[in-house]
Amino acid sequence: MPDAREVAISLWASSRSARETPTTHGFRHLLEHLVAKGRDGTLDARLESEGITLTASTYRDATHIQLSCPVGKEATGLAALAEILRPFATTPEAIRREVAVMRHEFASVADADRLAAAGWVASFGGKGLDPFGTLAALEGATPDSLRDLHARQFAKPNLCVVVVGPVDLDRTTARIAELVATAPDGGPSAGDPLPAPVAGRVEIEQAVGEARTGFVNGFLRPGTLATLGAALAVASEMGDCFVAYTPSLGPGVVTLGREEQVGGLGARLDALTEADKATLYRSGYDLLRRWIDRYLTSPSGVAYLRGFLQVQELGARPEDAVGLAKKMTFDEFKEGLAAFGRDRATIVVGVRR
Amino acid sequence: MIAAAVGIWLAQVSPITTLPMPESGADTVCVQAFVVLPALSAPFRAQLEVLADTLPKGADNYTEAQIRRYTGIVGRPLRATVGPDYLRLEASCPPDQLATVLGILASVLRAPTLSNEAIEDSVLARSTTTPSDWSIALDPLRLDFRAIRRSDLLDLHESIVRPESTFLCVGGKFDPKVLAEVVAGRFSGWNPRKVVGRFDYERETRSWNPGLRVVSLVGPPISLRAEPYAPLLAAFALGSGKGSSVFRVLREANGWSYRQEAFLWPDREGVRLRTVILSEARAVSPSPEEAKKALIADVAGWGEATRARALGIAEAVLLRDAPYLPIRLSARDHAETENLAGRTRLAGWWFLKTGEVWDPQGVLDGLRTVSLEKMKEVATRNLQLSIGLVRKPEGAT
């Protein structure tokens, strides 16, 4: 993207070699917090002084470090990644302090996230643990366990670096190769397939709102995009709704929900007429294409989606989603809507008592 | 990016003031209508929320279905939201639908249907809604929607929604000359009306999530008309990014919170510098005085590196749309620059607060003129004069 106003840099580290168990649930999240501080705890402030922002996120499939740099400062951004990839070291005190901060994070999770997480757990049981983790598990984290986790997750076979923007391709590619060469080699990865999802109904007391999870089989599948388009259309029509979806290439869910109120979303979904569906199809078709375009037209969007797909499966391309979205038929869209039906979706109801 | 504004039409040319913000690269148009609010007591505030819900549900010349169809094409149907300072209506559309959408806005503003059915739907929804914890932290006013009648809304609409208190900001792909003609046509004959001044102010607060404790520091009103840049740079230094004072002091140094923000908050007299700290209810967290003291001590130690970081993150926000602008437009609206609707919303709000056109490079240049001493003085004064508020579950310390 030679005309872009920024250079976006994404480092993706697959979680395939770092699956969590109930006793390590949230270690990747904790590691993300600690690793993003850099070698001396001041990485963010140093980058921000150069106009560079850093964000870090933990997903089920991978950990993501994203930098947005002014044009010409990509070398500083890549040097920041070198701090993240270097062998990790921390102290019990640093872990204790960060877990104390995460205790506040756990308490202030948005209701939308709580509803979506509850939908996943109800659908898949104990598999595919929520990347957020539990405080009980985090209290068991040690410097050694995190150093080992870093060495496994940030190993060469698990990494993908994407740089998007007006950069010198040869020089940047060579720099990325140097960077990745410093990472550990890594061993074989253990697979952890999800079980078939089970529809149901769950009530939670930590949030107010409602949500429905529609089951999907992977981002680059027509049914998945139709389900996503259906969720976007209903959310747009109703307003104040949220759609949660991580473009995983494996099985997962599209969550359509509404914070703050209970009843309206489900009632709407269960009462859709054929005419309603036709109207929603028109907006869903446009909204789905706009959703994909968002990840193809900005450096940060491209770095996010291309990197996320590549780190899951070499050769997976976001452009393939454009073709699938363009071909979405009315029947496919209706099937996408049906995924949120009361008999097919997991229903989550949040009532704070 | 927002191109230079081509001009502002005053009331003598068009019935309402309009700020055009064309963007050549956009493929849609976004229209924001701001209606200046008087001070409102809780009952009138409740009426206003219901009015906002009900406005998009039909008007003299358009049914709800037509409004939804024409304004929903690009996924952002007409909606009205209430902030501390303005009632705001927002609609987006493809460029060839701009005249229709302006016609809808004119009709909704001037002659909304306000049907009993729509009012009942809103009252039911509002009465069964529990806002998010963060929304309540920002706006804890508890509202009672139960007794609201259509006649209340008609009175309120007549008192508040008037041409002299309404302002349009239009962003995206359009021809400014055509826009001028369409606005003049759609809003012609809308004349100023008598203001009904009866909105006294009182507060009653919402019940609070027992799992959370919130500490809030609310500074005195600041007018941005005389000097918008020093308060904004102080807010960048204090609250924007992970090198900000609130992040370093409250979260990293003391472990008092995970989510903490400092930002400019709308006030009818301008803005206020607010700091909000959300903590787990039983964990160690600060009293307002402790938070204030820690932040003032940090500001005292600000140096040129602090100013450079604030300008660095400001550049990322203003020139590359990083989502860290330390301005909030309401409990639900964070000021955004990364999409057309957000930019148009911010451009209108900024013009109303400062009298200046939102020009990101110009704002960055203005921020660069603020000295370290001035930035420190503004932050210190507003923290020192801030009122501390704490909300916590019953029995918590």
mmCIF file of C-alpha atoms in Angstrom, chain B residues 150-332:
data_model
loop_
_atom_site.group_PDB
_atom_site.id
_atom_site.type_symbol
_atom_site.label_atom_id
_atom_site.label_comp_id
_atom_site.label_asym_id
_atom_site.label_seq_id
_atom_site.Cartn_x
_atom_site.Cartn_y
_atom_site.Cartn_z
ATOM 1 C CA ARG B 150 -47.103 12.041 24.431
ATOM 2 C CA SER B 151 -48.095 15.555 25.485
ATOM 3 C CA ASP B 152 -44.860 15.782 27.525
ATOM 4 C CA LEU B 153 -42.816 14.941 24.470
ATOM 5 C CA LEU B 154 -44.668 17.374 22.262
ATOM 6 C CA ASP B 155 -43.989 20.160 24.786
ATOM 7 C CA LEU B 156 -40.354 19.192 25.141
ATOM 8 C CA HIS B 157 -39.871 18.945 21.403
ATOM 9 C CA GLU B 158 -41.414 22.358 20.881
ATOM 10 C CA SER B 159 -39.203 23.877 23.574
ATOM 11 C CA ILE B 160 -35.911 22.336 22.575
ATOM 12 C CA VAL B 161 -35.850 21.490 18.893
ATOM 13 C CA ARG B 162 -35.756 24.906 17.282
ATOM 14 C CA PRO B 163 -33.913 26.205 14.210
ATOM 15 C CA GLU B 164 -31.804 28.652 16.210
ATOM 16 C CA SER B 165 -30.536 25.837 18.421
ATOM 17 C CA THR B 166 -29.972 23.341 15.611
ATOM 18 C CA PHE B 167 -26.741 22.924 13.710
ATOM 19 C CA LEU B 168 -25.870 20.590 10.842
ATOM 20 C CA CYS B 169 -22.488 19.101 10.049
ATOM 21 C CA VAL B 170 -22.245 17.141 6.806
ATOM 22 C CA GLY B 171 -19.215 15.002 5.987
ATOM 23 C CA GLY B 172 -18.238 12.750 3.097
ATOM 24 C CA LYS B 173 -18.834 12.800 -0.620
ATOM 25 C CA PHE B 174 -21.119 15.644 -1.756
ATOM 26 C CA ASP B 175 -21.111 18.887 -3.696
ATOM 27 C CA PRO B 176 -21.188 21.761 -1.177
ATOM 28 C CA LYS B 177 -23.182 23.971 -3.518
ATOM 29 C CA VAL B 178 -25.849 21.333 -3.964
ATOM 30 C CA LEU B 179 -25.864 20.762 -0.227
ATOM 31 C CA ALA B 180 -26.509 24.478 0.379
ATOM 32 C CA GLU B 181 -29.459 24.432 -1.970
ATOM 33 C CA VAL B 182 -30.937 21.277 -0.493
ATOM 34 C CA VAL B 183 -30.592 22.483 3.113
ATOM 35 C CA ALA B 184 -32.191 25.824 2.197
ATOM 36 C CA GLY B 185 -35.072 24.009 0.529
ATOM 37 C CA ARG B 186 -35.681 21.321 3.117
ATOM 38 C CA PHE B 187 -35.521 23.647 6.115
ATOM 39 C CA SER B 188 -37.226 26.715 4.638
ATOM 40 C CA GLY B 189 -40.010 28.192 6.712
ATOM 41 C CA TRP B 190 -38.727 26.732 9.985
ATOM 42 C CA ASN B 191 -38.885 29.759 12.208
ATOM 43 C CA PRO B 192 -37.565 30.387 15.737
ATOM 44 C CA ARG B 193 -40.064 29.764 18.514
ATOM 45 C CA LYS B 194 -40.447 30.911 22.057
ATOM 46 C CA VAL B 195 -38.218 29.081 24.503
ATOM 47 C CA VAL B 196 -39.870 27.510 27.493
ATOM 48 C CA GLY B 197 -37.343 27.840 30.338
ATOM 49 C CA ARG B 198 -38.312 25.467 33.087
ATOM 50 C CA PHE B 199 -35.567 22.918 33.279
ATOM 51 C CA ASP B 200 -34.129 22.994 36.771
ATOM 52 C CA TYR B 201 -31.387 20.553 37.678
ATOM 53 C CA GLU B 202 -31.334 17.738 40.200
ATOM 54 C CA ARG B 203 -29.617 14.397 40.447
ATOM 55 C CA GLU B 204 -30.537 10.949 41.592
ATOM 56 C CA THR B 205 -28.076 8.204 40.826
ATOM 57 C CA ARG B 206 -28.412 4.663 39.503
ATOM 58 C CA SER B 207 -27.827 1.573 41.535
ATOM 59 C CA TRP B 208 -24.316 0.219 41.160
ATOM 60 C CA ASN B 209 -22.804 -3.129 40.200
ATOM 61 C CA PRO B 210 -21.697 -4.670 43.494
ATOM 62 C CA GLY B 211 -18.538 -6.017 41.882
ATOM 63 C CA LEU B 212 -17.122 -2.622 41.004
ATOM 64 C CA ARG B 213 -15.938 0.598 42.594
ATOM 65 C CA VAL B 214 -15.536 3.789 40.595
ATOM 66 C CA VAL B 215 -13.587 6.891 41.504
ATOM 67 C CA SER B 216 -14.198 9.994 39.452
ATOM 68 C CA LEU B 217 -12.406 13.332 39.471
ATOM 69 C CA VAL B 218 -14.427 16.055 37.776
ATOM 70 C CA GLY B 219 -12.697 19.337 37.014
ATOM 71 C CA PRO B 220 -14.328 22.752 36.678
ATOM 72 C CA PRO B 221 -15.844 23.927 33.368
ATOM 73 C CA ILE B 222 -13.331 24.944 30.725
ATOM 74 C CA SER B 223 -14.259 27.083 27.741
ATOM 75 C CA LEU B 224 -12.511 25.867 24.606
ATOM 76 C CA ARG B 225 -13.374 29.030 22.694
ATOM 77 C CA ALA B 226 -10.449 31.086 23.949
ATOM 78 C CA GLU B 227 -7.801 28.358 24.089
ATOM 79 C CA PRO B 228 -8.664 24.841 22.975
ATOM 80 C CA TYR B 229 -5.140 23.454 22.672
ATOM 81 C CA ALA B 230 -3.703 23.544 26.188
ATOM 82 C CA PRO B 231 -6.612 21.568 27.743
ATOM 83 C CA LEU B 232 -6.492 19.078 24.878
ATOM 84 C CA LEU B 233 -2.725 18.543 25.154
ATOM 85 C CA ALA B 234 -3.055 18.202 28.937
ATOM 86 C CA ALA B 235 -5.718 15.548 28.357
ATOM 87 C CA PHE B 236 -3.430 13.710 25.911
ATOM 88 C CA ALA B 237 -0.609 13.739 28.485
ATOM 89 C CA LEU B 238 -2.834 12.769 31.363
ATOM 90 C CA GLY B 239 -5.107 10.225 29.744
ATOM 91 C CA SER B 240 -4.168 9.061 26.276
ATOM 92 C CA GLY B 241 -2.087 5.958 25.594
ATOM 93 C CA LYS B 242 -0.117 3.594 27.768
ATOM 94 C CA GLY B 243 2.494 6.224 28.569
ATOM 95 C CA SER B 244 -0.190 8.498 30.008
ATOM 96 C CA SER B 245 -0.232 9.555 33.659
ATOM 97 C CA VAL B 246 -3.365 7.597 34.483
ATOM 98 C CA PHE B 247 -1.935 4.403 32.973
ATOM 99 C CA ARG B 248 1.516 4.745 34.527
ATOM 100 C CA VAL B 249 0.442 6.022 37.942
ATOM 101 C CA LEU B 250 -2.927 4.431 38.630
ATOM 102 C CA ARG B 251 -2.429 1.096 36.881
ATOM 103 C CA GLU B 252 1.274 0.358 36.558
ATOM 104 C CA ALA B 253 2.718 1.984 39.674
ATOM 105 C CA ASN B 254 -0.135 1.390 42.117
ATOM 106 C CA GLY B 255 -2.171 -1.455 40.616
ATOM 107 C CA TRP B 256 -5.357 0.402 41.473
ATOM 108 C CA SER B 257 -7.231 -0.384 38.278
ATOM 109 C CA TYR B 258 -7.219 -1.981 34.832
ATOM 110 C CA ARG B 259 -9.434 0.605 33.162
ATOM 111 C CA GLN B 260 -8.740 4.246 33.877
ATOM 112 C CA GLU B 261 -9.279 7.175 31.577
ATOM 113 C CA ALA B 262 -8.798 10.927 31.623
ATOM 114 C CA PHE B 263 -10.599 12.913 28.974
ATOM 115 C CA LEU B 264 -12.482 16.098 28.147
ATOM 116 C CA TRP B 265 -16.141 15.591 29.016
ATOM 117 C CA PRO B 266 -18.884 17.758 27.517
ATOM 118 C CA ASP B 267 -20.429 20.412 29.675
ATOM 119 C CA ARG B 268 -22.930 23.054 28.657
ATOM 120 C CA GLU B 269 -20.307 25.697 29.400
ATOM 121 C CA GLY B 270 -17.621 23.877 27.403
ATOM 122 C CA VAL B 271 -15.858 20.803 28.735
ATOM 123 C CA ARG B 272 -14.520 19.414 32.004
ATOM 124 C CA LEU B 273 -11.368 17.407 32.546
ATOM 125 C CA ARG B 274 -12.556 14.093 34.008
ATOM 126 C CA THR B 275 -10.656 11.124 35.338
ATOM 127 C CA VAL B 276 -12.555 7.862 35.845
ATOM 128 C CA ILE B 277 -11.041 4.847 37.591
ATOM 129 C CA LEU B 278 -12.853 1.514 37.572
ATOM 130 C CA SER B 279 -11.687 -1.019 40.155
ATOM 131 C CA GLU B 280 -12.699 -4.389 41.493
ATOM 132 C CA ALA B 281 -14.788 -3.604 44.567
ATOM 133 C CA ARG B 282 -12.761 -5.570 47.118
ATOM 134 C CA ALA B 283 -9.285 -4.896 45.714
ATOM 135 C CA VAL B 284 -7.000 -2.114 46.852
ATOM 136 C CA SER B 285 -8.137 1.049 45.093
ATOM 137 C CA PRO B 286 -7.681 4.735 45.802
ATOM 138 C CA SER B 287 -9.871 7.294 47.470
ATOM 139 C CA PRO B 288 -10.513 10.322 45.243
ATOM 140 C CA GLU B 289 -8.004 12.301 47.286
ATOM 141 C CA GLU B 290 -5.324 9.623 46.899
ATOM 142 C CA ALA B 291 -5.880 9.471 43.161
ATOM 143 C CA LYS B 292 -5.823 13.248 42.880
ATOM 144 C CA LYS B 293 -2.659 13.529 44.951
ATOM 145 C CA ALA B 294 -0.863 10.846 42.949
ATOM 146 C CA LEU B 295 -1.793 12.427 39.638
ATOM 147 C CA ILE B 296 -0.842 15.961 40.735
ATOM 148 C CA ALA B 297 2.539 14.628 41.914
ATOM 149 C CA ASP B 298 3.041 12.974 38.553
ATOM 150 C CA VAL B 299 2.147 16.170 36.692
ATOM 151 C CA ALA B 300 4.713 18.044 38.779
ATOM 152 C CA GLY B 301 7.342 15.710 37.372
ATOM 153 C CA TRP B 302 6.310 16.115 33.729
ATOM 154 C CA GLY B 303 9.224 17.113 31.516
ATOM 155 C CA GLU B 304 9.835 17.682 27.837
ATOM 156 C CA ALA B 305 9.729 13.890 27.322
ATOM 157 C CA THR B 306 6.139 13.921 28.624
ATOM 158 C CA ARG B 307 5.211 16.691 26.207
ATOM 159 C CA ALA B 308 6.939 14.845 23.356
ATOM 160 C CA ARG B 309 4.976 11.675 24.149
ATOM 161 C CA ALA B 310 1.716 13.603 24.306
ATOM 162 C CA LEU B 311 2.444 15.173 20.935
ATOM 163 C CA GLY B 312 3.481 11.764 19.556
ATOM 164 C CA ILE B 313 0.215 10.131 20.509
ATOM 165 C CA ALA B 314 -1.688 13.225 19.345
ATOM 166 C CA GLU B 315 -0.021 12.854 15.948
ATOM 167 C CA ALA B 316 -1.019 9.188 15.830
ATOM 168 C CA VAL B 317 -4.606 10.150 16.639
ATOM 169 C CA LEU B 318 -4.913 13.206 14.436
ATOM 170 C CA LEU B 319 -2.991 12.116 11.356
ATOM 171 C CA ARG B 320 -3.455 8.343 11.440
ATOM 172 C CA ASP B 321 -6.755 7.933 13.268
ATOM 173 C CA ALA B 322 -5.398 5.983 16.234
ATOM 174 C CA PRO B 323 -8.370 5.504 18.602
ATOM 175 C CA TYR B 324 -6.974 7.464 21.559
ATOM 176 C CA LEU B 325 -8.555 10.911 21.279
ATOM 177 C CA PRO B 326 -9.172 12.014 24.894
ATOM 178 C CA ILE B 327 -12.622 13.429 24.251
ATOM 179 C CA ARG B 328 -15.988 11.863 25.050
ATOM 180 C CA LEU B 329 -19.223 13.148 23.586
ATOM 181 C CA SER B 330 -21.527 11.287 25.974
ATOM 182 C CA ALA B 331 -21.525 8.213 28.197
ATOM 183 C CA ARG B 332 -21.890 6.105 25.056
#
